[in-house]
mmCIF file of C-alpha atoms and ligand atoms in Angstrom:
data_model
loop_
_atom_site.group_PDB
_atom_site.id
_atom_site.type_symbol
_atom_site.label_atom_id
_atom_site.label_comp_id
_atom_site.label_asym_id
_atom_site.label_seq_id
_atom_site.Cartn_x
_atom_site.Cartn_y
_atom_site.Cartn_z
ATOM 1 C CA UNK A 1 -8.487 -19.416 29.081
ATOM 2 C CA UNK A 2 -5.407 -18.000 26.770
ATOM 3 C CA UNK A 3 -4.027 -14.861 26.505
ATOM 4 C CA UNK A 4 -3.316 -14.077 23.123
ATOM 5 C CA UNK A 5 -1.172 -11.292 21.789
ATOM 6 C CA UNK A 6 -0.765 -10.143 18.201
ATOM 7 C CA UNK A 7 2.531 -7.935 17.669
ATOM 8 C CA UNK A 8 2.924 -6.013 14.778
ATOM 9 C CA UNK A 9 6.940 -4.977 14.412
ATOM 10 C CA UNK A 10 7.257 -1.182 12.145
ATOM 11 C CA UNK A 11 10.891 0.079 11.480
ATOM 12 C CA UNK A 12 10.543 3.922 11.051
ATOM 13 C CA UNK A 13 13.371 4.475 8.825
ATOM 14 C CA UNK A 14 14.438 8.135 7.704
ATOM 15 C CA UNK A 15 14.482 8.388 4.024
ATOM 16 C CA UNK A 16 18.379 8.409 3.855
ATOM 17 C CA UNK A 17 18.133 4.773 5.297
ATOM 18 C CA UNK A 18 16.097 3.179 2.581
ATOM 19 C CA UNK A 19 18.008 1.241 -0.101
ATOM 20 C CA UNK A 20 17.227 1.450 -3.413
ATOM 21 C CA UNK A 21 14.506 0.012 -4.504
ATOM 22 C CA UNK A 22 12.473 1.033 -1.166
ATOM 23 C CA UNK A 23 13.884 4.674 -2.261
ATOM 24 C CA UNK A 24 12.186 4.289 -5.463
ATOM 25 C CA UNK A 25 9.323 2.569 -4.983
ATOM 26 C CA UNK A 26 8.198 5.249 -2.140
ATOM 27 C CA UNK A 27 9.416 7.791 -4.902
ATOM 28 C CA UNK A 28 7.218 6.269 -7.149
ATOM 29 C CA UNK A 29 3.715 6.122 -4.749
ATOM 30 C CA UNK A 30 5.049 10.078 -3.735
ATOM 31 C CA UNK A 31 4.713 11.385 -7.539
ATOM 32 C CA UNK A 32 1.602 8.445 -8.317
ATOM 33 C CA UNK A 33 -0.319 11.116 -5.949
ATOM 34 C CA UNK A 34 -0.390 13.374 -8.927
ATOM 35 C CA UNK A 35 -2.923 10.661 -10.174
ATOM 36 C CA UNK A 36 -5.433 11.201 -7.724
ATOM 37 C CA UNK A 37 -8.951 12.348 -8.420
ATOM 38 C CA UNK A 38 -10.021 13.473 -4.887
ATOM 39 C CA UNK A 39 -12.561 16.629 -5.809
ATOM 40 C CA UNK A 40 -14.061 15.865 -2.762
ATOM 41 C CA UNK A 41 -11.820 14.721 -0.081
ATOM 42 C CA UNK A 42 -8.655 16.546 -1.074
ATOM 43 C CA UNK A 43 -6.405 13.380 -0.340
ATOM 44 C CA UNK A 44 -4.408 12.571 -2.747
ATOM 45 C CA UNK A 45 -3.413 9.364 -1.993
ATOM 46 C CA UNK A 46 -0.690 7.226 -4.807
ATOM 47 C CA UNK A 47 0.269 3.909 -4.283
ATOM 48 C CA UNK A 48 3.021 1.993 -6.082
ATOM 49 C CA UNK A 49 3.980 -2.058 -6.665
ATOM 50 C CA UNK A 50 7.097 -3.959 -7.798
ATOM 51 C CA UNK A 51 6.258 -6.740 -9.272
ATOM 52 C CA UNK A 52 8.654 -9.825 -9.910
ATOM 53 C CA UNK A 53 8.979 -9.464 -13.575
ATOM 54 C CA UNK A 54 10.617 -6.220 -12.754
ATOM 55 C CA UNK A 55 7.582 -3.991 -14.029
ATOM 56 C CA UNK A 56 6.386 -1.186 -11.622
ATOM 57 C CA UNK A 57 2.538 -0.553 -11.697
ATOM 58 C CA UNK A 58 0.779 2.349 -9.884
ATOM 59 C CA UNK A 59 -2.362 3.683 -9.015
ATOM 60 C CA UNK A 60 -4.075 6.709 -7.461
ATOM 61 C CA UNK A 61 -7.534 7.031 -5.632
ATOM 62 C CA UNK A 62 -10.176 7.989 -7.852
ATOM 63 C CA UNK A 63 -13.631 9.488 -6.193
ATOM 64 C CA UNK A 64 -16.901 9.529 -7.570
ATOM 65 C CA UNK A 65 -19.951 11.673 -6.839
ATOM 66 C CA UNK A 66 -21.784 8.538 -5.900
ATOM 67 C CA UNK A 67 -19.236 8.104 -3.081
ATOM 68 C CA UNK A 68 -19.379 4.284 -2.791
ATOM 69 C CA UNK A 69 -18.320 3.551 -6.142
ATOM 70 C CA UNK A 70 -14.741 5.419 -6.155
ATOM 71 C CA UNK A 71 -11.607 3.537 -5.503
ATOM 72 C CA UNK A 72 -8.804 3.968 -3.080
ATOM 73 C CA UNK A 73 -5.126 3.957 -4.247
ATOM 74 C CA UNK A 74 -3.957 0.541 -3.220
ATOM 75 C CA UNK A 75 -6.729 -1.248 -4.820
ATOM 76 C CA UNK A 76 -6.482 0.792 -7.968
ATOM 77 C CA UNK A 77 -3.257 -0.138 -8.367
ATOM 78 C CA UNK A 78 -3.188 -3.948 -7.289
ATOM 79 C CA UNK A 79 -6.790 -4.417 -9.552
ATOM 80 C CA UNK A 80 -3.975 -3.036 -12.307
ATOM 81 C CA UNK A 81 -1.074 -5.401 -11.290
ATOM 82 C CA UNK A 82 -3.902 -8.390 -11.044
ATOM 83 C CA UNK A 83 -5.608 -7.458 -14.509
ATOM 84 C CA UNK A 84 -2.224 -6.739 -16.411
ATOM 85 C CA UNK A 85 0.240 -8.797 -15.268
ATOM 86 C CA UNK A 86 -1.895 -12.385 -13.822
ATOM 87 C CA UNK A 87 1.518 -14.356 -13.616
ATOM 88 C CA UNK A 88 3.843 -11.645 -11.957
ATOM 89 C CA UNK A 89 4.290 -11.946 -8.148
ATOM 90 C CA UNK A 90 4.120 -8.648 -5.955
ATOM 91 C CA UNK A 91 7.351 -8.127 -4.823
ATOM 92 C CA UNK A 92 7.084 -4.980 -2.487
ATOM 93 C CA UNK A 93 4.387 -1.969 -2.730
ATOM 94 C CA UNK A 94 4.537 1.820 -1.143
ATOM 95 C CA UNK A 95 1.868 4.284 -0.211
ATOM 96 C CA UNK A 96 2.069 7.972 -0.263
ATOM 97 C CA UNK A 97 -0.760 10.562 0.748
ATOM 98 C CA UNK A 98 -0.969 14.612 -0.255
ATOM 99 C CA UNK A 99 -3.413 16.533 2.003
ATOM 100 C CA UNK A 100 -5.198 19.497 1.144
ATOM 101 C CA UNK A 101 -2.114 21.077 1.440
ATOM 102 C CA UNK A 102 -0.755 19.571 -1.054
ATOM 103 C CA UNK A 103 2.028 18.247 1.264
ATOM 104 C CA UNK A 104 3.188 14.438 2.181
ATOM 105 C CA UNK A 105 0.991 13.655 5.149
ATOM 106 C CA UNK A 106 3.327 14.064 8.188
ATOM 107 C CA UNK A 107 2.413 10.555 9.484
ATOM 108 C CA UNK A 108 2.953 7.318 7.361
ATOM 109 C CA UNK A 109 -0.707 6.790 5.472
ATOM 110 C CA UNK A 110 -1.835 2.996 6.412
ATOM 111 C CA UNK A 111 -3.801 1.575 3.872
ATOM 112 C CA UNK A 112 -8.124 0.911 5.026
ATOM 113 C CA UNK A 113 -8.822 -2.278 5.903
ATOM 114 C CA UNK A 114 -10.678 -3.071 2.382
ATOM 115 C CA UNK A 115 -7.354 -2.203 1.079
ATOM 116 C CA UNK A 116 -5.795 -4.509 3.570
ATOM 117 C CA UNK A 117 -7.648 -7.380 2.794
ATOM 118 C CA UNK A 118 -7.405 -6.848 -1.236
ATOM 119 C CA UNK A 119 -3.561 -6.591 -0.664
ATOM 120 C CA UNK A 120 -3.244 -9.308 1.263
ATOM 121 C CA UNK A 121 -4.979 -12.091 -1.552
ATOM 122 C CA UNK A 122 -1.692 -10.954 -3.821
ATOM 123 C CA UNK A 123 0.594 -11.563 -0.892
ATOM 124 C CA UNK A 124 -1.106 -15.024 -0.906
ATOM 125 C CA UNK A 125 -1.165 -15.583 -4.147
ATOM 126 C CA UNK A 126 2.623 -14.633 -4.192
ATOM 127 C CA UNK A 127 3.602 -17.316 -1.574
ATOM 128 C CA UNK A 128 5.462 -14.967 -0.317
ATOM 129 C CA UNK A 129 6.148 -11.834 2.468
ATOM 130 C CA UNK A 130 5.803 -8.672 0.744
ATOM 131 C CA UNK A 131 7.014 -6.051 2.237
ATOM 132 C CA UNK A 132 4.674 -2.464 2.653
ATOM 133 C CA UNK A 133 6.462 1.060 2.738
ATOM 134 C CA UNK A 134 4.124 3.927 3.717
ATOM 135 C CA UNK A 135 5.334 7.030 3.231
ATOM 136 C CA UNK A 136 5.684 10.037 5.831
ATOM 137 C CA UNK A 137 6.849 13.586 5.288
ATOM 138 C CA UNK A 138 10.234 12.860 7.251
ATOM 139 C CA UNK A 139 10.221 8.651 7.675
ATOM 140 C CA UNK A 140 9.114 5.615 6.344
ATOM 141 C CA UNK A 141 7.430 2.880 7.821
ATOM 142 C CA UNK A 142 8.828 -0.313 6.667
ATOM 143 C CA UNK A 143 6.346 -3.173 7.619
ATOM 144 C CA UNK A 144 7.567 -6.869 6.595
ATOM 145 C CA UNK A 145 4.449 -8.375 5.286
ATOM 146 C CA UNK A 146 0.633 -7.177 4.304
ATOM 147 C CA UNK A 147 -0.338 -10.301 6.447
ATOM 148 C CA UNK A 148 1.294 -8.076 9.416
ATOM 149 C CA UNK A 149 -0.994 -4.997 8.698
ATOM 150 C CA UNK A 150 -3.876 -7.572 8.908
ATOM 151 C CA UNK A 151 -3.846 -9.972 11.984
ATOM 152 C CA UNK A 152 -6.346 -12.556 12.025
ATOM 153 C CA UNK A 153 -7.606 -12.040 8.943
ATOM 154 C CA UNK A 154 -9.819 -13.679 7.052
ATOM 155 C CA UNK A 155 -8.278 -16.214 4.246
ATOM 156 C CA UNK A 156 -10.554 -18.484 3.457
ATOM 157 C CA UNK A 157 -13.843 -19.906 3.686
HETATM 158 N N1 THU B 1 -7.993 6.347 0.358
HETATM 159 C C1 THU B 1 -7.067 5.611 -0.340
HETATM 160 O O1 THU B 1 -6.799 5.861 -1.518
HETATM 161 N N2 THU B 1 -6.469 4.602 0.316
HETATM 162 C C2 THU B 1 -6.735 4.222 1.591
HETATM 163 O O2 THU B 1 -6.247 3.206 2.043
HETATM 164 C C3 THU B 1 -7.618 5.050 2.416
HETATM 165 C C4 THU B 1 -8.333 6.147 1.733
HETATM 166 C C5 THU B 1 -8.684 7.403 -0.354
HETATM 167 C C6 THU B 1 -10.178 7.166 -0.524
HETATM 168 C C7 THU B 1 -10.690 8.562 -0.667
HETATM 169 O O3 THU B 1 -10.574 8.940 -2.035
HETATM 170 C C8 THU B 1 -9.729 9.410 0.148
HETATM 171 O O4 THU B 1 -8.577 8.621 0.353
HETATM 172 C C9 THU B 1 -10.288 9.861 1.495
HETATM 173 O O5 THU B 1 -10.735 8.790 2.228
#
């Protein structure tokens, strides 16, 4: 028998230690929040890509009184990058959540695992690491891939 570990490495980095385009990209998720339509969770989640033609895309959750058929944030907004732009690459993406409170969640907001697994068929298909910034009221978690928020996940069949 094996032992196996998986080891998922996070840098919390306060917002003055972002560069540039991580500052604006988790600038860009923050204000994408305004997007939401949450009447009935009251999260207003925002999420926001770079793609590698240089275009931005964003989305916002969108809820729907037959719960199943709303949308989160991340998927809103990679469905978007996908439809719009089939030849671009994703070059980074950030996530930002509002409570009811109307205030940037205090922790970093980790995208579900649906949202996981739909983000990680662009990292795929961009042969590529794309880095995930999720937003906190005072840090940012900078994580180095999708493929690290998902371990062992499924990629084919
Ligand atoms: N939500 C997202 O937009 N992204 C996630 O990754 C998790 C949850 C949304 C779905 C729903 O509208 C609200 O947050 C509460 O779950």
């Amino acid at each position: 028998m094996k032992d196996l570990e998986l080891i998922t490495h996070i840098k919390a980095k306060a917002y003055a230690e972002l560069d540039d385009t991580e500052r604006q990209l988790t600038e860009l998720a923050i204000k994408s929040t305004a997007g939401s339509y949450a009447p009935y969770s009251h999260f207003n989640v925002g999420a926001a890509i770079l793609l590698d033609n240089g275009q931005t895309v964003t989305g916002a959750n969108q809820e729907n009184v037959a719960f199943p058929s709303g949308t989160c944030a991340e998927r809103s907004a990679c469905f978007y990058a996908g439809a719009n732009y089939p030849q671009a690459h994703f070059m980074m993406i950030a996530i930002a959540a509002k409570d009811s409170s109307g205030e940037l969640t205090a922790q970093p907001t980790a995208p579900c695992g649906a949202c996981r697994q739909a983000l990680l068929e662009y990292e795929m298909r961009a042969g590529h690491d794309v880095p995930v910034l999720l937003a906190g009221r005072d840090c940012v978690y900078r994580l180095d891939s999708v493929h690290s928020l998902l371990p062992l996940s499924f990629t084919e069949f």
